[in-house]
PDB file of C-alpha atoms in Angstrom:
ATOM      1  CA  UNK A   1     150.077  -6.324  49.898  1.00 57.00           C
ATOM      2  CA  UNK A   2     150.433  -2.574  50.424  1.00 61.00           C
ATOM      3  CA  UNK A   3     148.296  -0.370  48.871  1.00 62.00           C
ATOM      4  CA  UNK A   4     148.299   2.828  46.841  1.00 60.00           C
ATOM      5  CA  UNK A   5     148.240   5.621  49.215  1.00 64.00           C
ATOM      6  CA  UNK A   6     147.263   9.690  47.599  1.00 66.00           C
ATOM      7  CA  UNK A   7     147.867  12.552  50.140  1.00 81.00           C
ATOM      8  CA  UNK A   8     147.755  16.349  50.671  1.00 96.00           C
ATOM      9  CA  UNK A   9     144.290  18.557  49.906  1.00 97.00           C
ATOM     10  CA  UNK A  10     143.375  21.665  50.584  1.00 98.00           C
ATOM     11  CA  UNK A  11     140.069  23.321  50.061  1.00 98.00           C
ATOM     12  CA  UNK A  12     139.428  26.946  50.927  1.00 98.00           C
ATOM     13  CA  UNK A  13     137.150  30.082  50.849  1.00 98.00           C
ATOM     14  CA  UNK A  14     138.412  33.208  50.663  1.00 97.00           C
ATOM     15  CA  UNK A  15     137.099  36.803  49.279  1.00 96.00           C
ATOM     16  CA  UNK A  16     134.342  34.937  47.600  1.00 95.00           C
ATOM     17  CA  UNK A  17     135.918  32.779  45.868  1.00 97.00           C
ATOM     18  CA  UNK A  18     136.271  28.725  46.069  1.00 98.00           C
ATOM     19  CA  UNK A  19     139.272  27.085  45.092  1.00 98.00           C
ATOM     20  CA  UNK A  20     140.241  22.990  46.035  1.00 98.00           C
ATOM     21  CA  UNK A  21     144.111  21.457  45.307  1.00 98.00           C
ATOM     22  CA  UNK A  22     146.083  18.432  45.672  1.00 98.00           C
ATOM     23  CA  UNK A  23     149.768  17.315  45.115  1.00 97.00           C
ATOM     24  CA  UNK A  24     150.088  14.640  42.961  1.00 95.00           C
ATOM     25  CA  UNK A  25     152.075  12.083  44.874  1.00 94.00           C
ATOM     26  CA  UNK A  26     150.755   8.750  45.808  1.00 90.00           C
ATOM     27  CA  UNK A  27     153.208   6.533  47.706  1.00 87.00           C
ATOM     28  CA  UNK A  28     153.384   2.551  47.650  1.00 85.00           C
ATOM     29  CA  UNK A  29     154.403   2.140  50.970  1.00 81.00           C
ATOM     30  CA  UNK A  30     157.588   3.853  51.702  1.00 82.00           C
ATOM     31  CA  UNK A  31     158.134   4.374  47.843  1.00 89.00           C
ATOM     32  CA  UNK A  32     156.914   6.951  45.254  1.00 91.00           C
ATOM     33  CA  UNK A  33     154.829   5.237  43.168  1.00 90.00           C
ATOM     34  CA  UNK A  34     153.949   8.055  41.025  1.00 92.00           C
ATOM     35  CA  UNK A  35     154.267  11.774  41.658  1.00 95.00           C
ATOM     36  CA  UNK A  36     151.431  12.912  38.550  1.00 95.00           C
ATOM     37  CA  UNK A  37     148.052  11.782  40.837  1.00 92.00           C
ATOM     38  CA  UNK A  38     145.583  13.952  39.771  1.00 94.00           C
ATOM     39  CA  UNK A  39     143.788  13.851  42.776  1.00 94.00           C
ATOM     40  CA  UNK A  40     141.000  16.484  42.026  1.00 97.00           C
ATOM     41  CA  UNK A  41     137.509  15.835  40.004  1.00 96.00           C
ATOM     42  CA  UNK A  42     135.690  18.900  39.011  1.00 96.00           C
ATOM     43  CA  UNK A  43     131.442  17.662  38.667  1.00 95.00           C
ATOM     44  CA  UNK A  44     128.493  19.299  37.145  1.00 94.00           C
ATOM     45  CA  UNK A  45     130.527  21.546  34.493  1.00 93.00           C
ATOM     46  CA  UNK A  46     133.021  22.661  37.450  1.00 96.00           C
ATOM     47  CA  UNK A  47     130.059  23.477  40.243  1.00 97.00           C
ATOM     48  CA  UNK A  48     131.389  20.703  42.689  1.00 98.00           C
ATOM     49  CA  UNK A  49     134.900  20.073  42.993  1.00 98.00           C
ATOM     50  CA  UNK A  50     135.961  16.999  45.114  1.00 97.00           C
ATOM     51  CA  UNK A  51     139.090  15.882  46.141  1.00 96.00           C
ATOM     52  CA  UNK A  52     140.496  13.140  47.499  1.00 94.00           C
ATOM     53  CA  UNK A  53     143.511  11.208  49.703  1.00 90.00           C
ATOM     54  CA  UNK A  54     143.728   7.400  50.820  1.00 85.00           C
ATOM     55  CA  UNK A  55     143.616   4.838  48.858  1.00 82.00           C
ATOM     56  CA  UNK A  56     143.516   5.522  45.153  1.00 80.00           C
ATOM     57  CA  UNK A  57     140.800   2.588  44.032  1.00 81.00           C
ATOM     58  CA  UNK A  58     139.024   3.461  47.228  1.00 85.00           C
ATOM     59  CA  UNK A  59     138.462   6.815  46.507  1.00 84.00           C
ATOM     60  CA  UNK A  60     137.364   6.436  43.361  1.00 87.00           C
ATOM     61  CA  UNK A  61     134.786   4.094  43.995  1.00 88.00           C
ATOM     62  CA  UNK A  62     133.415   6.910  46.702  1.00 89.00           C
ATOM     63  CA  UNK A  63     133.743   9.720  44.060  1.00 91.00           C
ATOM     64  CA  UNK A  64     131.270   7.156  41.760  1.00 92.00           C
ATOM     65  CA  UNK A  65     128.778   7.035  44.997  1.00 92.00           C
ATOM     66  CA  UNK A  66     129.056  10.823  45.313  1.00 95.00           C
ATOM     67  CA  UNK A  67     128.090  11.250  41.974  1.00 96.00           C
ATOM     68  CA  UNK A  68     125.114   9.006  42.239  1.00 96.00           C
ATOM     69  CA  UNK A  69     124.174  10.846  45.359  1.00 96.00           C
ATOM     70  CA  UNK A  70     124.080  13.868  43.842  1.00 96.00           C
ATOM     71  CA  UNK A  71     121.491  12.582  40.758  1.00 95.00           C
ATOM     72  CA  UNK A  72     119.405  11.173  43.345  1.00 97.00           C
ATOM     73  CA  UNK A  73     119.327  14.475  45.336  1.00 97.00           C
ATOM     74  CA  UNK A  74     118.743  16.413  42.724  1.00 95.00           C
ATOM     75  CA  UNK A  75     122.235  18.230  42.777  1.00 95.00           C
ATOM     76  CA  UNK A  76     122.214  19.077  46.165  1.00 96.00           C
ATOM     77  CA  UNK A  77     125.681  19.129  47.228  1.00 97.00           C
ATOM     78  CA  UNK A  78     124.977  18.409  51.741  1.00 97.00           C
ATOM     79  CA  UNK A  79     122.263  15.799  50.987  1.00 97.00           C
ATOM     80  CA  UNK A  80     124.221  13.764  48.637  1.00 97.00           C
ATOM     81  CA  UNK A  81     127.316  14.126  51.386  1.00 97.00           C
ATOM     82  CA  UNK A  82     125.027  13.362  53.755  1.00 96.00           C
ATOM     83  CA  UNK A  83     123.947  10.166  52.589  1.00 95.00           C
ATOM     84  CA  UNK A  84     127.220   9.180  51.033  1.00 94.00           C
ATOM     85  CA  UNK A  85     128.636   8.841  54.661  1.00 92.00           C
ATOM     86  CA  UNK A  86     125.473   7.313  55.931  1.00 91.00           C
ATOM     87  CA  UNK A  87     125.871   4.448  53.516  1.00 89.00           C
ATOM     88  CA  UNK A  88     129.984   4.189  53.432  1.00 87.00           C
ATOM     89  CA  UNK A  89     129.430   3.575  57.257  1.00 86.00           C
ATOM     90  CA  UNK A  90     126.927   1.068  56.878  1.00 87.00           C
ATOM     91  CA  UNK A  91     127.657  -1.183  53.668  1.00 84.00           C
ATOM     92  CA  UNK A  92     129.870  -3.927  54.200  1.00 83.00           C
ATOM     93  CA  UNK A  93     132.121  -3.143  51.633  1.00 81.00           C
ATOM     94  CA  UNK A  94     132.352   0.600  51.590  1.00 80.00           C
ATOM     95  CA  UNK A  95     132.656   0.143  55.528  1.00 81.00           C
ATOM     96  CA  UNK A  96     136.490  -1.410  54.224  1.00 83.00           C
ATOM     97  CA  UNK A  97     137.548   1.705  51.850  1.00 81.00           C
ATOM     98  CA  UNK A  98     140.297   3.608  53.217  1.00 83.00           C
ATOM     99  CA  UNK A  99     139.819   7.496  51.993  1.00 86.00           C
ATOM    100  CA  UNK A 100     138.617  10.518  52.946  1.00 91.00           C
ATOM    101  CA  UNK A 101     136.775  13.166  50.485  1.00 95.00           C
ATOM    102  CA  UNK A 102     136.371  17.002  50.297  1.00 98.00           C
ATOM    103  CA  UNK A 103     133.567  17.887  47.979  1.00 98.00           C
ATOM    104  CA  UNK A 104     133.232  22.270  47.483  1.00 98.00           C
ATOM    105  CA  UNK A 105     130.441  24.088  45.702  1.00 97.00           C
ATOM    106  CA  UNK A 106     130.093  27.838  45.601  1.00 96.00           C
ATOM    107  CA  UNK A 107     128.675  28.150  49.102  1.00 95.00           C
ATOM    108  CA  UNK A 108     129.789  25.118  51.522  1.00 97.00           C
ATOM    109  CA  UNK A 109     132.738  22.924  51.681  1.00 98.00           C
ATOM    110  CA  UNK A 110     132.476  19.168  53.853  1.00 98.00           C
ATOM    111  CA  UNK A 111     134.851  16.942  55.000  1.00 97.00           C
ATOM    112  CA  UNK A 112     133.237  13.571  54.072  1.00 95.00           C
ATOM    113  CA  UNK A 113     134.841  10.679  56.054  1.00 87.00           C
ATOM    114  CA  UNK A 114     134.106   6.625  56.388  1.00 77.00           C
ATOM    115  CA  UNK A 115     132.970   6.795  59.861  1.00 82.00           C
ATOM    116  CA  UNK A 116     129.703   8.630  59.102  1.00 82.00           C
ATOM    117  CA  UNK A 117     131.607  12.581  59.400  1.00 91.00           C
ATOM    118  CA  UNK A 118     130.098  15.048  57.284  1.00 96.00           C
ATOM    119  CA  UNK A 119     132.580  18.358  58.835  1.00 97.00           C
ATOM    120  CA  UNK A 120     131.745  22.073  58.060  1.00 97.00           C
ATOM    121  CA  UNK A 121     134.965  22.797  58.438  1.00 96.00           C
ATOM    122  CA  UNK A 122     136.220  26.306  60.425  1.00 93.00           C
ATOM    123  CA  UNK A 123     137.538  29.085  59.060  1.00 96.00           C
ATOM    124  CA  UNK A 124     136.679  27.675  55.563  1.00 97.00           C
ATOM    125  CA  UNK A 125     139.825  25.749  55.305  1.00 98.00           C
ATOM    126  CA  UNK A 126     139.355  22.122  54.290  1.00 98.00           C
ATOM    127  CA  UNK A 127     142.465  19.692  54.578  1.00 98.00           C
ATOM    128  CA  UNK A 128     142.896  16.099  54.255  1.00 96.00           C
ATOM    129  CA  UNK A 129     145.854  13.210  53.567  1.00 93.00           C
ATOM    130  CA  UNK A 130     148.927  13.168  55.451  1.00 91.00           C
ATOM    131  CA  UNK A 131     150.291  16.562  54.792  1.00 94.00           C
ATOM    132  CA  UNK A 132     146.923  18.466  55.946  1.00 95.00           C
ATOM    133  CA  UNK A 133     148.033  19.573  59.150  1.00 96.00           C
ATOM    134  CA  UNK A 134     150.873  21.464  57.605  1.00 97.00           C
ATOM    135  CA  UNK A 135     148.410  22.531  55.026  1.00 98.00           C
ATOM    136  CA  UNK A 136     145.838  23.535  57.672  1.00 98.00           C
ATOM    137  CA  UNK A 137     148.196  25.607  59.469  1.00 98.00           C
ATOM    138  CA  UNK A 138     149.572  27.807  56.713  1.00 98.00           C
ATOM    139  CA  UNK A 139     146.521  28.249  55.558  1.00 98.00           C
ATOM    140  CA  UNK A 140     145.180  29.789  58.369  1.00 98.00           C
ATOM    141  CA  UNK A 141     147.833  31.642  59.008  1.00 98.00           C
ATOM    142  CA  UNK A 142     147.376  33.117  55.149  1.00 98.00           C
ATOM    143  CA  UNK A 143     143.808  33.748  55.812  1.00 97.00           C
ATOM    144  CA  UNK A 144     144.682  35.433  59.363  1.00 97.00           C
ATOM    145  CA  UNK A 145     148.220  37.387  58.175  1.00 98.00           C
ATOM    146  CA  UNK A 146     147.572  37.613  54.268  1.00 98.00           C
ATOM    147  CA  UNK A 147     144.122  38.273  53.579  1.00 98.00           C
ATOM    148  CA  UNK A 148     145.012  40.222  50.699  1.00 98.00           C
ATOM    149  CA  UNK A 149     146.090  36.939  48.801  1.00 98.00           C
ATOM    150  CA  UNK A 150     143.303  35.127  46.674  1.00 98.00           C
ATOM    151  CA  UNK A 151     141.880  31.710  47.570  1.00 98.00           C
ATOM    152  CA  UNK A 152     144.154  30.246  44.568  1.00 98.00           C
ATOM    153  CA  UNK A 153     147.235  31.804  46.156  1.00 98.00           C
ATOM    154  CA  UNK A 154     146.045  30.326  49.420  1.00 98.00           C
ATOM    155  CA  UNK A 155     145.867  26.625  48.378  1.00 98.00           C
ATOM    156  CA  UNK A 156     149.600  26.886  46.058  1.00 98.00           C
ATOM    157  CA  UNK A 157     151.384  27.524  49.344  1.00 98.00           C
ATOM    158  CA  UNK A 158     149.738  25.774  51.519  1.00 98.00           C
ATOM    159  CA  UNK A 159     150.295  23.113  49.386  1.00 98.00           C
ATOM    160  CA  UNK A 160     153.670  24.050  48.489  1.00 98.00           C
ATOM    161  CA  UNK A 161     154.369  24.239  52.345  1.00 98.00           C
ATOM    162  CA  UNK A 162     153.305  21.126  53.131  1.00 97.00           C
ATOM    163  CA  UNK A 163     155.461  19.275  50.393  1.00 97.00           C
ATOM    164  CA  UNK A 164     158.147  21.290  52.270  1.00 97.00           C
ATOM    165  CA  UNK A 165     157.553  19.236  55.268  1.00 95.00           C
ATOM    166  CA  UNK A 166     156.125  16.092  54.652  1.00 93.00           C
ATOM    167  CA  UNK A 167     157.589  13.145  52.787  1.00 91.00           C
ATOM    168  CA  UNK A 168     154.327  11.866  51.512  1.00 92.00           C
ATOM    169  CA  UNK A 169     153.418  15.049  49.531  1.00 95.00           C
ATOM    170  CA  UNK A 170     155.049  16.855  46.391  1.00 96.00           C
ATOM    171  CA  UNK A 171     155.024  19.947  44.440  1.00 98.00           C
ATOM    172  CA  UNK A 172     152.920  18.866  41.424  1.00 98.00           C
ATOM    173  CA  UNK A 173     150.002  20.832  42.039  1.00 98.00           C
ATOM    174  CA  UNK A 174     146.410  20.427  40.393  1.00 98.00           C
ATOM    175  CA  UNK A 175     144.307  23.416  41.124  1.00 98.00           C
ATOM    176  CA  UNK A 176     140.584  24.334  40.856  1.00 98.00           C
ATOM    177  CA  UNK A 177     138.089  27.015  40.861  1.00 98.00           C
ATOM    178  CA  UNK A 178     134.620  26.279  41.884  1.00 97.00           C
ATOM    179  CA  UNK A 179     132.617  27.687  39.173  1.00 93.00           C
ATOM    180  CA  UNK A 180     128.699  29.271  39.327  1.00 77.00           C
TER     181      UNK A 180
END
């Protein structure tokens, strides 16, 4: 059986500001199976904002572990991502889910991944799902050739250029702000 598939997020840092967003596609398949995902989860009143591609269930099941994480390490954002990936990569069922996270607070955003990655990633561009290297691109080309452009700016096209290109991602954009 084929499974429910989410796709493009971007993450990025720009002028101060922190802003994540997603298309809302998911794909069954070779089929849109909805194209209304909301694929971002703002925590702690809007001070983390994850988001998330793979496998739907999947993801959600890591975004409950996250959260967990985070009340056992008192809030702190790299601990809890830290030993989120240290445990998906060595439980026997985690070890099987098929997603990848980006988690942003005011000051960092990670790359969290199933095979123990916790990525700082450069330039303060974070992309993931099958549209990210589009993504990725654009935005750094933005950051490079735009700067004047906020962070929200930043993630709408990169986005929007990436639904251009790839068949797995869409223009129904959820966008947010880091807060504090």
């Amino acid at each position: 059986m084929e499974r429910l598939k989410s796709t493009t997020v971007v993450a990025i840092r720009h002028n101060g500001e922190v802003v994540i967003g997603a298309d809302g596609q998911a794909t069954l398949g070779n089929t849109i199976a909805k194209s209304t995902v909301n694929k971002i989860r703002k925590l702690q009143g809007g001070k983390i904002v994850t988001g998330f591609a793979g496998s739907t269930a999947d993801a959600f099941t890591l975004l409950e572990k996250f959260e967990e994480k985070l009340g056992a390490y008192g809030n702190n954002m790299k601990r809890a991502a830290v030993e989120l990936a240290k445990e998906w990569r060595t439980d026997r069922m985690l070890s099987k889910l098929e997603a990848m996270m980006i988690v942003a607070d005011s000051t960092d955003i990670l790359i969290i991944s199933g095979t123990g990655d916790v990525i700082e990633p450069d330039m303060e561009i974070a992309t993931i799902g099958s549209g990210s290297m589009y993504a990725q691109s654009a935005a750094r080309a933005m950051k490079k050739f735009a700067p004047e452009l906020t962070a929200e700016q930043m993630v709408r096209e990169s986005l929007g250029i990436a639904a251009d290109v790839c068949i797995y991602t869409n223009h129904n954009l959820v966008v947010e702000k880091v807060t504090g």
